[in-house]
Short mmCIF file of C-alpha atoms in Angstrom, two decimals:
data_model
loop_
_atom_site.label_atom_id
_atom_site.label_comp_id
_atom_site.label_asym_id
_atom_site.label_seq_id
_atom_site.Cartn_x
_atom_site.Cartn_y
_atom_site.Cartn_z
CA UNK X 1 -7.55 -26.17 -15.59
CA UNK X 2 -9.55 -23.92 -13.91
CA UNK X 3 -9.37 -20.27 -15.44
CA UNK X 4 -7.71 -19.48 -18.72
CA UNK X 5 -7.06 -15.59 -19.20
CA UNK X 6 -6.75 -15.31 -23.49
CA UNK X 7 -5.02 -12.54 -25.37
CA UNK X 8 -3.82 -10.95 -22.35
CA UNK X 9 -1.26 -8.18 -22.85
CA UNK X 10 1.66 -7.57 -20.22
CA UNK X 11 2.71 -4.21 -19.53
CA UNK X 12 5.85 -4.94 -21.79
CA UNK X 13 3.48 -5.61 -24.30
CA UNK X 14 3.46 -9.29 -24.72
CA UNK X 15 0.57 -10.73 -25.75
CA UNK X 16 -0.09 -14.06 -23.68
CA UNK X 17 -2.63 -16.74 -22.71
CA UNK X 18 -2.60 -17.52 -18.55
CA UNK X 19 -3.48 -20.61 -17.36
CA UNK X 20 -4.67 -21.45 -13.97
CA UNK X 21 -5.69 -24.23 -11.51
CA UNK X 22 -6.04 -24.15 -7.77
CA UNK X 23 -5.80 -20.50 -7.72
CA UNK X 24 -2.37 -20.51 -9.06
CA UNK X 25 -0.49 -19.82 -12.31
CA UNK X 26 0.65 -22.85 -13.82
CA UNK X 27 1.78 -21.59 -17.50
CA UNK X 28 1.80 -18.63 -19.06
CA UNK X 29 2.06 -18.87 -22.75
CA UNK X 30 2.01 -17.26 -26.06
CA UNK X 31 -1.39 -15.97 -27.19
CA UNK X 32 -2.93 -18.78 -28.80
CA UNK X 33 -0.51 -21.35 -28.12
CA UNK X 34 -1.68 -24.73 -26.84
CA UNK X 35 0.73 -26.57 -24.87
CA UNK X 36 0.64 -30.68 -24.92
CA UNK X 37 0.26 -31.75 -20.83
CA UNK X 38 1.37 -35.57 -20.62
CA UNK X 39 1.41 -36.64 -24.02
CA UNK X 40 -2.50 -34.85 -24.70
CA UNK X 41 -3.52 -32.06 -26.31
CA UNK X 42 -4.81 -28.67 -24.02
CA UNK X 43 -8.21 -27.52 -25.48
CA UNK X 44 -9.82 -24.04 -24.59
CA UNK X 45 -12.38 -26.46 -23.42
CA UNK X 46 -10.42 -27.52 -20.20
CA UNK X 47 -10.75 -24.59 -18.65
CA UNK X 48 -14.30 -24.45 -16.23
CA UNK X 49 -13.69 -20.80 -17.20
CA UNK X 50 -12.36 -18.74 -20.33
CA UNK X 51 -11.93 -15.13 -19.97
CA UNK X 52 -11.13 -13.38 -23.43
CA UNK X 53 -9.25 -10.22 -22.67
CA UNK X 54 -9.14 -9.05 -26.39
CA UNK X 55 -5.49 -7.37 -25.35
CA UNK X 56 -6.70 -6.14 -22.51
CA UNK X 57 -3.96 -4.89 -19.94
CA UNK X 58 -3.45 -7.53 -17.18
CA UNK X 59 -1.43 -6.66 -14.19
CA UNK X 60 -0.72 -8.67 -10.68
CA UNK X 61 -2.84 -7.56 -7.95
CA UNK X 62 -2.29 -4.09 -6.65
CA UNK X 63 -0.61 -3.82 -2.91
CA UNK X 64 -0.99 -1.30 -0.63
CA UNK X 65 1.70 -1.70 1.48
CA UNK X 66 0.25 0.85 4.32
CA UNK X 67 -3.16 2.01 4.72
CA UNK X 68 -5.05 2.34 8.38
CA UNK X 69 -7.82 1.09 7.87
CA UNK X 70 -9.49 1.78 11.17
CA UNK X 71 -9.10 5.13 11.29
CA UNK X 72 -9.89 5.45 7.61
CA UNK X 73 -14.08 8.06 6.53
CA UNK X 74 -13.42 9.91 10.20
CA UNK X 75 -13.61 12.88 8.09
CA UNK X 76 -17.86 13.01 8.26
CA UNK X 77 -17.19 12.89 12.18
CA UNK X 78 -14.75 15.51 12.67
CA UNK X 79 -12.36 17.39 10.23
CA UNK X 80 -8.50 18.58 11.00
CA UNK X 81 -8.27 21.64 12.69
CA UNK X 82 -5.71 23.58 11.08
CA UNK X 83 -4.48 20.88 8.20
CA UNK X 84 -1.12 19.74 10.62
CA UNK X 85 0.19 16.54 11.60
CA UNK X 86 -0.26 17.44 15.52
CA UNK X 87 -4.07 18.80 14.29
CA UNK X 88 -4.71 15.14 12.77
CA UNK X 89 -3.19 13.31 15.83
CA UNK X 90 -5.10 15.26 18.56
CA UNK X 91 -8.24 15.10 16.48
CA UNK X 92 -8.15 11.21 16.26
CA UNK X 93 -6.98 10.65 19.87
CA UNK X 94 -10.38 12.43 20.64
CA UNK X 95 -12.72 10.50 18.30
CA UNK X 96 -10.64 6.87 19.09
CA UNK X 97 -12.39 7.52 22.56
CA UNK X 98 -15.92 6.87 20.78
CA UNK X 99 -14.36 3.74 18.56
CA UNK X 100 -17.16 0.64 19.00
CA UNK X 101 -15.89 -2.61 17.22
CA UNK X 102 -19.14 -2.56 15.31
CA UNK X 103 -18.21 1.11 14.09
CA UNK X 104 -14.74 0.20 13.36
CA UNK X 105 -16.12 -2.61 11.32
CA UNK X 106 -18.24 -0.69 9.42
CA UNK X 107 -16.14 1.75 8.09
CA UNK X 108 -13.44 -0.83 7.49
CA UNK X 109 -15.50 -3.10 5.32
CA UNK X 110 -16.39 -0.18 3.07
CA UNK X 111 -12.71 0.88 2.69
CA UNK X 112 -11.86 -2.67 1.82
CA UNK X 113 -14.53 -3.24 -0.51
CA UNK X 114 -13.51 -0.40 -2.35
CA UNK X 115 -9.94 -1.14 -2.23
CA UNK X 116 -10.74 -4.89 -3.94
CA UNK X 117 -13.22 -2.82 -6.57
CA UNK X 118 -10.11 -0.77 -7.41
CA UNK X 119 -7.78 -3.97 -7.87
CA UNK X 120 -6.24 -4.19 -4.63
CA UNK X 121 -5.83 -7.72 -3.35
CA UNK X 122 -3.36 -7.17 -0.50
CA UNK X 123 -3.88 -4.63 2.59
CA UNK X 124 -1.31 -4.34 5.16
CA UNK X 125 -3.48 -2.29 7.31
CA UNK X 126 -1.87 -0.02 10.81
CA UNK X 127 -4.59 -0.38 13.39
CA UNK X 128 -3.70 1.79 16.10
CA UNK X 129 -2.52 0.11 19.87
CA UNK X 130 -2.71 2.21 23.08
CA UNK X 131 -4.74 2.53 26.38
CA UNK X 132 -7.00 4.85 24.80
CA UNK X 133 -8.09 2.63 21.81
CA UNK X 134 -6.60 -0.31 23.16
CA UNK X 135 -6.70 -3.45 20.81
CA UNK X 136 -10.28 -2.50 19.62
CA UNK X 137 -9.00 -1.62 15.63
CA UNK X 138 -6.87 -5.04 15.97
CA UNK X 139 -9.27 -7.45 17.48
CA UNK X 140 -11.67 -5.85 14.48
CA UNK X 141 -8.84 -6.84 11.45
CA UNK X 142 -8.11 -9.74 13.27
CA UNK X 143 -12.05 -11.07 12.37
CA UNK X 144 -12.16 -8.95 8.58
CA UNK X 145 -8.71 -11.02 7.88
CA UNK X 146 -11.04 -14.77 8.13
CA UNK X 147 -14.06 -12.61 6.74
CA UNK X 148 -12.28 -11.06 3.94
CA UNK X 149 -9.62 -13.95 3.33
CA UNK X 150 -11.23 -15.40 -0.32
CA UNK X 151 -11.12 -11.72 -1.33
CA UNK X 152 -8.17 -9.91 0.03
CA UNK X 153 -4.83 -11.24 2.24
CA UNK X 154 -4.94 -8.53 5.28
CA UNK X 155 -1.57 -8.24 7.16
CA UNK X 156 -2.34 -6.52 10.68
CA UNK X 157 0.77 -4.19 12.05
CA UNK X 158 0.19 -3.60 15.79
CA UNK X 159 0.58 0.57 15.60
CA UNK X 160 1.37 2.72 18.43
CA UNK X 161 0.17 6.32 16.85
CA UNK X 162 0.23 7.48 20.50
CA UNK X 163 4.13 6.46 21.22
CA UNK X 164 5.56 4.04 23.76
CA UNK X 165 7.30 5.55 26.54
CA UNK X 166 5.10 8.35 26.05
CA UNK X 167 1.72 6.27 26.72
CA UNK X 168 2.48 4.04 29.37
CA UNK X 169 0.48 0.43 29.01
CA UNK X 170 0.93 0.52 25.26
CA UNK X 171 3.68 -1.97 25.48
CA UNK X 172 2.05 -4.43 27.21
CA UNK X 173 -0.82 -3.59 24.53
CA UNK X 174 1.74 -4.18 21.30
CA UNK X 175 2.76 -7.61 23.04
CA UNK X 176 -0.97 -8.81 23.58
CA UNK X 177 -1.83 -7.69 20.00
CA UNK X 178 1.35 -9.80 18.41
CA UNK X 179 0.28 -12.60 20.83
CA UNK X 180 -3.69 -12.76 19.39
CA UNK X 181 -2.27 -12.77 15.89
CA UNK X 182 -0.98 -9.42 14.45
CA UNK X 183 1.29 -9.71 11.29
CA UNK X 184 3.90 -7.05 11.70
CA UNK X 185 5.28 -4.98 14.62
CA UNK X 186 4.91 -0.96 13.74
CA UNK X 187 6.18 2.04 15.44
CA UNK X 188 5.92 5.91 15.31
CA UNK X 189 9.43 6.74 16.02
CA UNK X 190 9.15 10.73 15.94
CA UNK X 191 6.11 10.67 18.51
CA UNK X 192 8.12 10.44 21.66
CA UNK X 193 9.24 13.43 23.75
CA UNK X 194 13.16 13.54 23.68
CA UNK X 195 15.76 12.14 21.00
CA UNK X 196 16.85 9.68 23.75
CA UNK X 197 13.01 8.49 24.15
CA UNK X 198 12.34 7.98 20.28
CA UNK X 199 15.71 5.78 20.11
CA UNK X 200 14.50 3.77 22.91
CA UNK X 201 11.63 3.33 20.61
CA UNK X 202 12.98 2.25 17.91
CA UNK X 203 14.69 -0.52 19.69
CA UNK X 204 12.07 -1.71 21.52
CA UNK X 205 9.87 -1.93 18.17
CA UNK X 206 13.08 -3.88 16.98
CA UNK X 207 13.19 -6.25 20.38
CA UNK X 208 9.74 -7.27 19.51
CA UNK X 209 10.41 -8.08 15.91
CA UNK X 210 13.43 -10.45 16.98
CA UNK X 211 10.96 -11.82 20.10
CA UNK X 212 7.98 -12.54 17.92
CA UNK X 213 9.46 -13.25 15.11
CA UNK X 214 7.85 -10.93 12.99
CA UNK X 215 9.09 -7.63 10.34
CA UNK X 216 8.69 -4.06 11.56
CA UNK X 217 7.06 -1.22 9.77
CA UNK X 218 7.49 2.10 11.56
CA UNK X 219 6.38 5.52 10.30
CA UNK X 220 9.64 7.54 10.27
CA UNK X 221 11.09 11.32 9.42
CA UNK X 222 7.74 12.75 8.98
CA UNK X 223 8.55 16.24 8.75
CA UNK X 224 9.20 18.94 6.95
CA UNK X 225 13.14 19.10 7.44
CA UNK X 226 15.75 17.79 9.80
CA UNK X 227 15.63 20.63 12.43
CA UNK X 228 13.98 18.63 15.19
CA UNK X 229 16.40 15.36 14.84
CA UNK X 230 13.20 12.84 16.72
CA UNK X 231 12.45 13.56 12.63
CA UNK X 232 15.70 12.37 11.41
CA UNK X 233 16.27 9.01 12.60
CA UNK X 234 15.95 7.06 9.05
CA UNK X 235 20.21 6.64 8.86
CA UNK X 236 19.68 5.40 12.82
CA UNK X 237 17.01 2.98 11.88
CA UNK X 238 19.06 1.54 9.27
CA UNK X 239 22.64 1.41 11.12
CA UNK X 240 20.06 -0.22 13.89
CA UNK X 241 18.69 -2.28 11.75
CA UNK X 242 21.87 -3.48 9.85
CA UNK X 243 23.56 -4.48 13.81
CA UNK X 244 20.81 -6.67 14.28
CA UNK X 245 21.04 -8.33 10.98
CA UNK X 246 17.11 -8.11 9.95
CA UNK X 247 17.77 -7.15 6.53
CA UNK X 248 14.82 -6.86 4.38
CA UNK X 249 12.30 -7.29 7.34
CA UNK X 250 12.15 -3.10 8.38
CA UNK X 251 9.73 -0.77 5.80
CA UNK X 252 9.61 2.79 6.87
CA UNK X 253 6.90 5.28 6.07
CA UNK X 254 6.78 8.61 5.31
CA UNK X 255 10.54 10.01 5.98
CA UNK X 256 9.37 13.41 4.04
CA UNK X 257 12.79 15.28 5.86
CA UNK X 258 14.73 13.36 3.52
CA UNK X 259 13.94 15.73 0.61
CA UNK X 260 15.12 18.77 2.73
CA UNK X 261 18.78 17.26 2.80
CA UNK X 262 21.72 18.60 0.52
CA UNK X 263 22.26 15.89 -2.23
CA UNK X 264 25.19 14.95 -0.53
CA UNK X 265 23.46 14.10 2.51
CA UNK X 266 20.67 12.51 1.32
CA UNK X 267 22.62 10.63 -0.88
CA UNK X 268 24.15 8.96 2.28
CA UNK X 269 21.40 8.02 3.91
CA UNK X 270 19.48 6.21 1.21
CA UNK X 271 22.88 4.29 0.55
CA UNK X 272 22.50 2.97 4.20
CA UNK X 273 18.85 2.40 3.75
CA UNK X 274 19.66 0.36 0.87
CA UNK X 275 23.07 -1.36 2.46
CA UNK X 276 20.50 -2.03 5.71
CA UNK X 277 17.71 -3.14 3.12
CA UNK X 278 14.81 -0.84 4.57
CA UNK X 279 12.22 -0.56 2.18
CA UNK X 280 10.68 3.16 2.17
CA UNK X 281 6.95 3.87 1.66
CA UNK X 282 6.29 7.17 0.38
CA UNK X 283 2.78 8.09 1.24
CA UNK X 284 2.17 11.48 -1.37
CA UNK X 285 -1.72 12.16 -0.45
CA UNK X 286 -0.96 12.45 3.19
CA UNK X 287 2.65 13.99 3.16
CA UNK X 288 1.31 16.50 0.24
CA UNK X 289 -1.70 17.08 2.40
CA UNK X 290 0.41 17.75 6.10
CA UNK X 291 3.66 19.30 4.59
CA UNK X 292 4.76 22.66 4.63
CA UNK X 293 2.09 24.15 6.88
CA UNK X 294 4.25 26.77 8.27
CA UNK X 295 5.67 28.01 4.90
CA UNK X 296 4.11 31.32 3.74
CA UNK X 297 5.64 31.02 0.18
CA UNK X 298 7.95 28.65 -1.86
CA UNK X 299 5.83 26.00 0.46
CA UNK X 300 7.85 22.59 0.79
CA UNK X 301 5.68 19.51 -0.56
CA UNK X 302 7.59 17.16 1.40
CA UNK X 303 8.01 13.81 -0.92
CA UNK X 304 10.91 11.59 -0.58
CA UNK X 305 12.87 11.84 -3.72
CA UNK X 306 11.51 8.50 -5.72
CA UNK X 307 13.72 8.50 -8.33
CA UNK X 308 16.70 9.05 -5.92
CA UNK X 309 15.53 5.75 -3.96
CA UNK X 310 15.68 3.74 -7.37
CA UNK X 311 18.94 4.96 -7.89
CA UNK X 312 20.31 3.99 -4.45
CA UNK X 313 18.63 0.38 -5.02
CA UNK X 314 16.43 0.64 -1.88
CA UNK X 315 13.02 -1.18 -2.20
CA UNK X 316 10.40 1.32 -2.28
CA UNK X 317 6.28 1.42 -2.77
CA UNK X 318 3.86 3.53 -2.04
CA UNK X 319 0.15 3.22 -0.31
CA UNK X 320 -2.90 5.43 0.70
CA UNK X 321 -1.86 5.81 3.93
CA UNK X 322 -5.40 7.34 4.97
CA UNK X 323 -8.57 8.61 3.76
CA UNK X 324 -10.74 10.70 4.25
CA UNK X 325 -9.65 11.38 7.53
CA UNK X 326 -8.10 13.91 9.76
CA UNK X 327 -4.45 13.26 7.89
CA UNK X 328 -5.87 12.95 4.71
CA UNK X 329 -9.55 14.29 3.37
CA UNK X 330 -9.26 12.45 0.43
CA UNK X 331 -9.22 9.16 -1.51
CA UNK X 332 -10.90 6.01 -2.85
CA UNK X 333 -8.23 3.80 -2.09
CA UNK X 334 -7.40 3.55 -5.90
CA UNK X 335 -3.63 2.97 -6.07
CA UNK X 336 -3.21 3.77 -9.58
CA UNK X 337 -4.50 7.27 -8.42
CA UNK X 338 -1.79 7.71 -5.60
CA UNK X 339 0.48 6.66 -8.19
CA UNK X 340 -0.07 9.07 -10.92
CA UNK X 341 -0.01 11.58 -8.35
CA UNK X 342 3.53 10.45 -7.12
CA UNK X 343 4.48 10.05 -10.61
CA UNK X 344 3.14 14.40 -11.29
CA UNK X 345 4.25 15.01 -7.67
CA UNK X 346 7.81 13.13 -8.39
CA UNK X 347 8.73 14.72 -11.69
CA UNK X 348 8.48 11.45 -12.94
CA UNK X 349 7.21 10.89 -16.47
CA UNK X 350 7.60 8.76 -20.01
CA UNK X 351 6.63 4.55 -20.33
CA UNK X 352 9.41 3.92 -18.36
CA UNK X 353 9.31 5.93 -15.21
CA UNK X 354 5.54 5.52 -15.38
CA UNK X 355 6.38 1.72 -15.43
CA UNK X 356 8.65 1.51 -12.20
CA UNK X 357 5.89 3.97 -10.85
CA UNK X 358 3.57 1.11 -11.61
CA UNK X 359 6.12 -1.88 -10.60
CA UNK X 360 6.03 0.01 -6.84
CA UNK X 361 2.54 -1.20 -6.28
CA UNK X 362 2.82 -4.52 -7.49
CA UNK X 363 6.15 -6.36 -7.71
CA UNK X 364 8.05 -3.96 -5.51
CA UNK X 365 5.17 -3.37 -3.04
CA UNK X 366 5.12 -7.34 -2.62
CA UNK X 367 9.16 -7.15 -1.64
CA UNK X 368 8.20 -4.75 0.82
CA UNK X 369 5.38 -6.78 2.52
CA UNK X 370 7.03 -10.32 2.10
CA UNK X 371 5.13 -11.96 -0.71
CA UNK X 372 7.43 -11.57 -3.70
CA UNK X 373 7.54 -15.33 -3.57
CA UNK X 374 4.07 -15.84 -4.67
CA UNK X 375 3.23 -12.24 -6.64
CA UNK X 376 3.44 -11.95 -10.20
CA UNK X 377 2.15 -13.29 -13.20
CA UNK X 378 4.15 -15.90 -14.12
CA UNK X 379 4.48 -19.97 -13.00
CA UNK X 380 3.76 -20.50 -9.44
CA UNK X 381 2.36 -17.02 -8.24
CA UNK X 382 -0.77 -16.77 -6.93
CA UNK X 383 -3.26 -15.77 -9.70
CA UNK X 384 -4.18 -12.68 -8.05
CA UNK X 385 -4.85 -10.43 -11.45
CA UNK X 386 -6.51 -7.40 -12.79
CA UNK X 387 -7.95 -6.99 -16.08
CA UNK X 388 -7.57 -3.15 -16.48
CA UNK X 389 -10.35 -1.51 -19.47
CA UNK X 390 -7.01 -0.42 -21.50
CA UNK X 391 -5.19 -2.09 -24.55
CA UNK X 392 -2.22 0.24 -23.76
CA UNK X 393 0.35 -0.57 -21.03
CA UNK X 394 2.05 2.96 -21.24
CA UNK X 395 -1.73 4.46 -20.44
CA UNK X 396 -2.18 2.28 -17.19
CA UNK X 397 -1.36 5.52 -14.96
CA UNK X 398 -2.17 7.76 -17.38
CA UNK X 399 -6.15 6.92 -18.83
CA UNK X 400 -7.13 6.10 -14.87
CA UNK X 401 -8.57 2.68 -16.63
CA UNK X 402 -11.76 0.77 -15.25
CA UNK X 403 -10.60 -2.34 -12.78
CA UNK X 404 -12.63 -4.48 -15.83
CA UNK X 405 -12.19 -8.32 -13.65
CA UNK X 406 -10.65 -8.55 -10.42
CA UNK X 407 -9.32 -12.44 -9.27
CA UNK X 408 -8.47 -13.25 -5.99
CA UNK X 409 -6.63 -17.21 -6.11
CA UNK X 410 -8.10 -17.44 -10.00
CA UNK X 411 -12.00 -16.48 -8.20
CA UNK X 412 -13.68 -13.34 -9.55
CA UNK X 413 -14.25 -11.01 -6.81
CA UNK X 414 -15.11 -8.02 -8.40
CA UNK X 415 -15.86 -6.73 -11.54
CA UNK X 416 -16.72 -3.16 -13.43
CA UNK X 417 -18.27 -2.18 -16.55
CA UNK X 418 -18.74 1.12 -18.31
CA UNK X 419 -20.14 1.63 -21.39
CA UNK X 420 -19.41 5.65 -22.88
CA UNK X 421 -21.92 6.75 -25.72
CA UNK X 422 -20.18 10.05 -27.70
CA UNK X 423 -23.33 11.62 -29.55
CA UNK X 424 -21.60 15.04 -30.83
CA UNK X 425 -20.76 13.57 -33.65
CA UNK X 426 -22.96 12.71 -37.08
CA UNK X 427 -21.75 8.69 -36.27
CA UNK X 428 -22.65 7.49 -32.85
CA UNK X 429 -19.88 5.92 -31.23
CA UNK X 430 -19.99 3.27 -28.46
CA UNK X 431 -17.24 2.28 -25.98
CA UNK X 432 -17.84 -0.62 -23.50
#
């Protein structure tokens, strides 16, 4: 045995011992429980390591399901505008014009090695592919996925920010980047110039999921209602999706116009999401941070209705998305952060809610980017765990707790301490 985890506590509350070897779970047991292996007795001592979490919180490791990682700290270069979507977008088309691989690189490693400090041990990561940039963010990933590999599993999705059809060459570009190696085929569905155009992207993104064999992750309905209909296309996607059969391979990102539907209407559209199975990503820093800039009161905050997705049974996370960038100044790419905020943002609130909130960055999140088979803690998932600083699994969103251990495979790849001294009081008090 390689790695025992004692006296760790589930977020239902179960107190158990994990037991790893080759950087997978091979039991999980009752707390103090020793289990006979071939007719001997299992001593503490078989394990080259023993990690007493004292009822510690342990959860699987965090996902974010859609970050971009190469665009991610622009912000100290040049900030938005005006605060819009087409703001960030012409802002980063200028500064992609500078991107260096070494740059790229740099600010990518930083972003990642916060993202493993905060618990995160799977990035799929939108590096964006057109003649401007051309494959400079994905040839970068491509060399942090081997760098970063023992750490973190990086998916790459080959992202055209700038359109197809509407930046001619970027095709060609999307095909070279899924021939070198990229993961997952993305699009930008609303970023073409005519209704026609943005179909014709959506099944070309779709053509080269079939060709390469790969799922597609598309950003989607980013808007602040349905009144331009390139920002409605989520039902299309779906019916699209559903005639080609690629059920559960399609995520979608974003799709903020949903909320300005009539029930009725909205209803109807998640049910073919869900029928289709396309996952949905909300992203609530960015969408919060780009909605409703046009509204001079009663200002829209443009967040797909998450408790309206669990109801219609569609797969659902939730990511960073970017930042501290021109969509979003903000961020440590903490996701228990983003998810209290779609949690206060989502009028979602109480153990349980705050527990599906929790379930969209881990066991949902891992539907979403194909892992589900080998996420979790129990027998045969990858022992990819945190060990959070709480004792409390209803507190997990709520106390913002310390990433204590982080294990990549059953390997310790980051860890955090904090020690609070309270001294207002006539008995000092020490927490560690």
């Amino acid at each position: 045995m390689d790695l025992i985890l004692r006296t760790a506590r589930l977020t239902d509350g179960r107190l158990v011992d994990v037991h790893v070897a080759d950087g997978t779970i091979v039991r999980v047991t009752e707390a103090g429980t020793e289990v006979a292996e071939a007719g001997t007795e299992v001593e503490p001592t078989d394990a080259a390591h023993v990690v007493d979490c004292a009822g510690r919180v342990v959860i699987p490791g965090l996902i974010e399901a859609h970050l971009h990682v190469d665009k991610a700290l622009l912000d100290r270069e040049r900030p938005n505008p005006d605060g819009t979507l087409a703001g960030a977008i012409a802002v980063t088309g200028e500064l992609k014009r500078g991107f260096t691989h070494d740059a790229v690189r740099d600010r990518a490693r930083t972003l990642l090695d916060q993202a493993i400090t905060n618990g995160t041990t799977l990035v799929r990561a939108h590096p964006d592919v057109d003649p401007v940039v051309g494959l400079t963010g994905v040839e970068v990933l491509l060399t942090l996925r081997d760098e970063y590999r023992d750490a973190l599993d990086l998916q790459i999705v080959a992202f055209p920010q700038e359109g197809i059809a509407k930046a001619p060459g970027t095709l060609a570009l999307l095909r070279q980047a899924l021939a070198a190696g990229a993961d997952v085929i993305g699009g930008c569905t609303y970023n073409e110039a005519t209704l026609a155009a943005c179909h014709e992207h959506v099944e070309t993104v779709l053509d080269l999921a079939e060709e390469f064999d790969v799922p597609a992750d598309l950003h989607a309905d980013f808007a602040d209602d349905t009144s331009d209909p390139r920002f409605a296309l989520a039902g299309h996607i779906a019916d699209r999706v559903a005639a080609r059969g690629l059920h559960d391979r399609v995520a979608l990102g974003h799709v903020t116009s949903l909320a300005s539907l009539p029930p009725v209407s909205r209803g109807a559209v998640l049910a073919r999401l869900a029928a289709a199975g396309v996952a949905v990503v909300p992203l609530p820093a960015t969408d919060l941070h780009l909605g409703g800039r046009s509204d001079d009161r009663d200002v829209r905050r443009g967040v797909v209705p998450v408790r309206e997705l669990w109801d219609a049974g569609v797969t659902s996370a939730y990511s960073s998305n970017n930042i501290r960038n021109a969509f979003t100044p903000f961020g440590n790419a903490d996701l228990l952060d983003i998810g209290l905020l779609l949690a206060q943002v989502g009028h979602l609130s109480g153990p349980d809610d705050l527990g599906r909130v929790l379930e969209m960055a881990t066991s949902s999140a891992a539907r979403v980017v194909g892992v589900a088979d080998t996420h979790g803690i129990r027998p045969g998932a990858a022992a990819d765990l945190v060990v959070l600083s709480t004792t409390d699994p209803a507190g997990v969103l709520l106390d913002r707790p310390d990433r204590n251990i982080v294990f990549k495979r059953g390997r310790v790849v980051a860890e955090t301490t904090r020690t609070t001294r309270l001294t207002t009081r006539s008995k000092e008090l020490t927490h560690a």
